[in-house]
Tab-separated table of C-alpha atoms in Angstrom:
chain	number	residue	atom	x	y	z
A	294	GLU	CA	125.886	49.035	-38.740
A	295	GLU	CA	128.051	48.318	-35.717
A	296	LEU	CA	127.010	46.449	-32.586
A	297	VAL	CA	129.149	46.477	-29.417
A	298	PHE	CA	128.593	44.132	-26.483
A	299	PRO	CA	130.864	42.585	-23.854
A	300	LEU	CA	131.968	38.971	-24.183
A	301	GLU	CA	132.100	36.677	-21.214
A	302	MET	CA	135.601	35.326	-20.729
A	303	LYS	CA	135.591	31.597	-21.291
A	304	ASP	CA	138.394	29.265	-22.155
A	305	ASP	CA	136.361	27.180	-24.651
A	306	PHE	CA	136.655	29.739	-27.478
A	307	GLY	CA	139.110	27.547	-29.347
A	308	ARG	CA	140.157	27.424	-32.972
A	309	ILE	CA	137.267	25.158	-34.055
A	310	ALA	CA	134.633	27.357	-32.370
A	311	ALA	CA	136.111	30.443	-34.047
A	312	GLN	CA	136.063	28.746	-37.475
A	313	THR	CA	132.456	27.636	-36.970
A	314	ALA	CA	131.412	31.161	-35.994
A	315	ARG	CA	133.212	32.563	-39.050
A	316	GLN	CA	131.454	30.088	-41.382
A	317	VAL	CA	128.030	30.894	-39.924
A	318	ILE	CA	128.620	34.640	-40.332
A	319	MET	CA	129.901	34.246	-43.919
A	320	GLN	CA	126.912	32.038	-44.832
A	321	SER	CA	124.388	34.554	-43.495
A	322	ILE	CA	126.151	37.380	-45.395
A	323	ARG	CA	125.984	35.338	-48.643
A	324	GLU	CA	122.274	34.597	-48.091
A	325	SER	CA	121.416	38.254	-47.494
A	326	GLU	CA	123.405	39.290	-50.599
A	327	ARG	CA	121.512	36.666	-52.615
A	328	GLU	CA	118.164	38.034	-51.361
A	329	VAL	CA	119.129	41.607	-52.299
A	330	VAL	CA	120.260	40.604	-55.798
A	331	SER	CA	117.184	38.393	-56.252
A	332	GLY	CA	114.880	41.277	-55.320
A	333	GLU	CA	116.734	43.654	-57.644
A	334	TYR	CA	116.517	41.348	-60.670
A	335	THR	CA	112.978	40.092	-59.996
A	336	ASP	CA	111.821	43.638	-60.811
A	337	LYS	CA	113.594	43.359	-64.193
A	338	LEU	CA	111.952	40.043	-65.147
A	339	ASN	CA	110.440	40.096	-68.692
A	340	THR	CA	112.385	43.209	-69.685
A	341	VAL	CA	115.422	43.998	-71.816
A	342	VAL	CA	118.651	44.189	-69.819
A	343	SER	CA	122.090	45.238	-70.966
A	344	GLY	CA	125.279	43.436	-70.055
A	345	ILE	CA	128.811	42.582	-71.100
A	346	VAL	CA	129.814	39.155	-72.433
A	347	GLU	CA	132.171	37.591	-69.870
A	348	ARG	CA	132.937	34.292	-71.578
A	349	VAL	CA	131.541	31.526	-73.754
A	350	GLU	CA	131.755	27.920	-72.531
A	351	ARG	CA	130.583	25.142	-74.862
A	352	GLY	CA	128.011	27.435	-76.456
A	353	MET	CA	126.688	28.781	-73.141
A	354	MET	CA	127.255	32.535	-72.950
A	355	ILE	CA	127.844	34.084	-69.509
A	356	ILE	CA	126.852	37.764	-69.398
A	357	ASP	CA	127.800	40.176	-66.618
A	358	LEU	CA	124.709	42.194	-65.637
A	359	GLY	CA	126.374	44.194	-62.885
A	360	ARG	CA	125.688	42.564	-59.520
A	361	ALA	CA	124.931	39.162	-61.064
A	362	SER	CA	125.724	37.053	-64.111
A	363	GLY	CA	123.154	35.803	-66.593
A	364	LEU	CA	123.214	32.619	-68.673
A	365	MET	CA	122.271	32.518	-72.352
A	366	PRO	CA	122.209	28.966	-73.756
A	367	LEU	CA	123.021	28.313	-77.418
A	368	GLU	CA	119.349	27.803	-78.356
A	369	GLU	CA	118.532	31.314	-77.021
A	370	GLN	CA	121.258	32.954	-79.156
A	371	ILE	CA	120.608	34.299	-82.654
A	372	PRO	CA	121.975	31.786	-85.213
A	373	GLY	CA	125.103	33.088	-86.927
A	374	GLU	CA	125.676	35.828	-84.358
A	375	ARG	CA	129.118	35.711	-82.745
A	376	LEU	CA	129.633	37.836	-79.660
A	377	LEU	CA	133.148	38.093	-78.281
A	378	PRO	CA	134.064	38.544	-74.608
A	379	GLY	CA	133.888	42.233	-73.697
A	380	ALA	CA	131.060	42.994	-76.144
A	381	ARG	CA	128.049	44.921	-74.827
A	382	VAL	CA	124.801	43.087	-75.549
A	383	ARG	CA	121.091	43.652	-74.902
A	384	THR	CA	119.086	40.572	-73.926
A	385	PHE	CA	115.628	39.603	-72.667
A	386	MET	CA	115.469	38.293	-69.084
A	387	TYR	CA	112.814	35.573	-69.098
A	388	SER	CA	113.543	33.529	-65.974
A	389	ILE	CA	115.116	33.772	-62.524
A	390	GLU	CA	115.675	30.603	-60.510
A	391	ASP	CA	117.131	30.317	-57.022
A	392	THR	CA	119.357	27.232	-57.203
A	393	PRO	CA	121.652	25.779	-54.518
A	394	ARG	CA	124.639	27.040	-56.546
A	395	GLY	CA	123.269	30.595	-56.590
A	396	LEU	CA	120.914	32.747	-58.638
A	397	ALA	CA	120.379	31.471	-62.205
A	398	ILE	CA	119.256	34.319	-64.472
A	399	ARG	CA	118.194	33.066	-67.910
A	400	LEU	CA	118.597	35.406	-70.881
A	401	SER	CA	117.469	35.224	-74.506
A	402	ARG	CA	117.921	37.061	-77.795
A	403	THR	CA	115.471	34.810	-79.696
A	404	HIS	CA	112.384	35.248	-77.484
A	405	PRO	CA	109.452	36.961	-79.304
A	406	LYS	CA	108.973	39.277	-76.309
A	407	PHE	CA	112.546	40.546	-76.862
A	408	LEU	CA	111.383	42.059	-80.154
A	409	SER	CA	108.262	43.418	-78.448
A	410	GLU	CA	110.349	45.131	-75.746
A	411	LEU	CA	112.733	46.590	-78.350
A	412	LEU	CA	109.716	48.031	-80.192
A	413	LYS	CA	108.404	49.544	-76.943
A	414	ALA	CA	111.777	51.185	-76.340
A	415	GLU	CA	111.876	52.672	-79.866
A	416	SER	CA	108.230	53.682	-80.313
A	417	SER	CA	106.591	55.980	-77.782
A	418	GLU	CA	103.152	55.154	-79.254
A	419	ILE	CA	103.549	51.488	-78.291
A	420	GLU	CA	104.899	52.462	-74.854
A	421	ASP	CA	101.854	54.702	-74.265
A	422	GLY	CA	99.401	52.028	-75.445
A	423	VAL	CA	98.085	54.024	-78.433
A	424	VAL	CA	99.461	51.348	-80.775
A	425	GLU	CA	99.114	47.705	-79.688
A	426	ILE	CA	101.201	44.739	-80.804
A	427	MET	CA	98.676	42.058	-81.718
A	428	SER	CA	101.101	39.211	-82.487
A	429	ILE	CA	104.706	38.469	-83.367
A	430	ALA	CA	106.006	35.618	-85.526
A	431	ARG	CA	109.772	35.310	-85.399
A	432	GLU	CA	112.414	33.236	-87.102
A	433	PRO	CA	115.508	34.452	-85.206
A	434	GLY	CA	118.356	35.586	-87.399
A	435	SER	CA	116.373	35.866	-90.622
A	436	ARG	CA	112.874	37.397	-90.449
A	437	SER	CA	110.171	38.660	-88.082
A	438	LYS	CA	106.581	39.605	-88.770
A	439	ILE	CA	104.657	41.901	-86.443
A	440	SER	CA	100.976	42.784	-86.570
A	441	VAL	CA	99.953	46.044	-84.927
A	442	LYS	CA	96.726	47.981	-84.480
A	443	SER	CA	95.988	51.542	-83.463
A	444	ASN	CA	93.514	52.572	-80.772
A	445	ASP	CA	93.414	56.081	-82.284
A	446	GLU	CA	92.203	56.419	-85.901
A	447	LYS	CA	94.488	59.464	-86.380
A	448	ILE	CA	97.647	57.414	-85.818
A	449	ASP	CA	99.016	55.015	-88.436
A	450	PRO	CA	100.193	51.920	-86.511
A	451	VAL	CA	102.707	50.798	-89.159
A	452	GLY	CA	104.113	54.319	-89.482
A	453	ALA	CA	104.516	54.539	-85.701
A	454	CYS	CA	106.600	51.351	-85.726
A	455	VAL	CA	108.647	52.142	-88.829
A	456	GLY	CA	109.346	55.802	-88.012
A	457	GLN	CA	110.470	58.571	-90.365
A	458	ARG	CA	112.478	57.026	-93.204
A	459	GLY	CA	112.575	53.731	-91.253
A	460	VAL	CA	114.633	55.121	-88.361
A	461	ARG	CA	112.877	53.090	-85.636
A	462	VAL	CA	112.765	49.769	-87.463
A	463	ASN	CA	116.379	50.200	-88.672
A	464	ALA	CA	117.561	50.627	-85.071
A	465	ILE	CA	115.887	47.325	-84.163
A	466	THR	CA	117.241	45.626	-87.313
A	467	SER	CA	120.787	46.670	-86.424
A	468	GLU	CA	120.319	45.419	-82.819
A	469	LEU	CA	119.223	42.051	-84.232
A	470	HIS	CA	122.176	41.967	-86.679
A	471	GLY	CA	120.259	42.412	-89.927
A	472	GLU	CA	117.083	40.472	-89.147
A	473	LYS	CA	114.348	41.615	-91.536
A	474	ILE	CA	111.204	42.999	-89.887
A	475	ASP	CA	107.823	43.184	-91.633
C-alpha cells in the first residue's frame, strides 16, 4: 500500500535523523514479518511438515521449511540416520518459541506423535476416526509398537494400518529408514 503526504520543510532532517527513521521502519517491518510467519506456523504445530536440510552444525540440523527455518537437535534425530544438505525430509513440529533472536521452530523425527501423524496420512480409516490409535511405544531407529482399536466391528484395525500386502506400513517403514513397526 502507498501513502502520500506532504512533508514540512525543516532543516533538522540530518543524517542521524534519517538513519534513526530508517532503523525504526526496518524494525517494524521485521516485527510484522515475524508475526505473519508465527501465525502461519502456529497452525502447523503438532503436524508433519516437509523441508530441505540446509546444514548440520555440531549435530544440530537446520531445516528450511519455506518462510522459516526449523531446528532439529541431535537427540530428536533417528540414531544412525545421516541426512545430507539438500535432502528432503519430513519432520514433526512440536514447538514454536518466539525468542529475541527470532522464531525458534523445534522439529523431531523421534517423537511418538510423528509416527501417529504418518499413520494418519497413510490410513484413511485413522484419519476418519473409524480406527483409533490407543498407544505408541517407540524406540527410534529400531522398533515401534502400536496398539489400535476399531470403532466399527466390520473394519479390522490392524488390516487398516498394514494395508494390502503391507503397502501402508511399508511406506512408513521406508520413511523411518527401516524401523520395524508392530
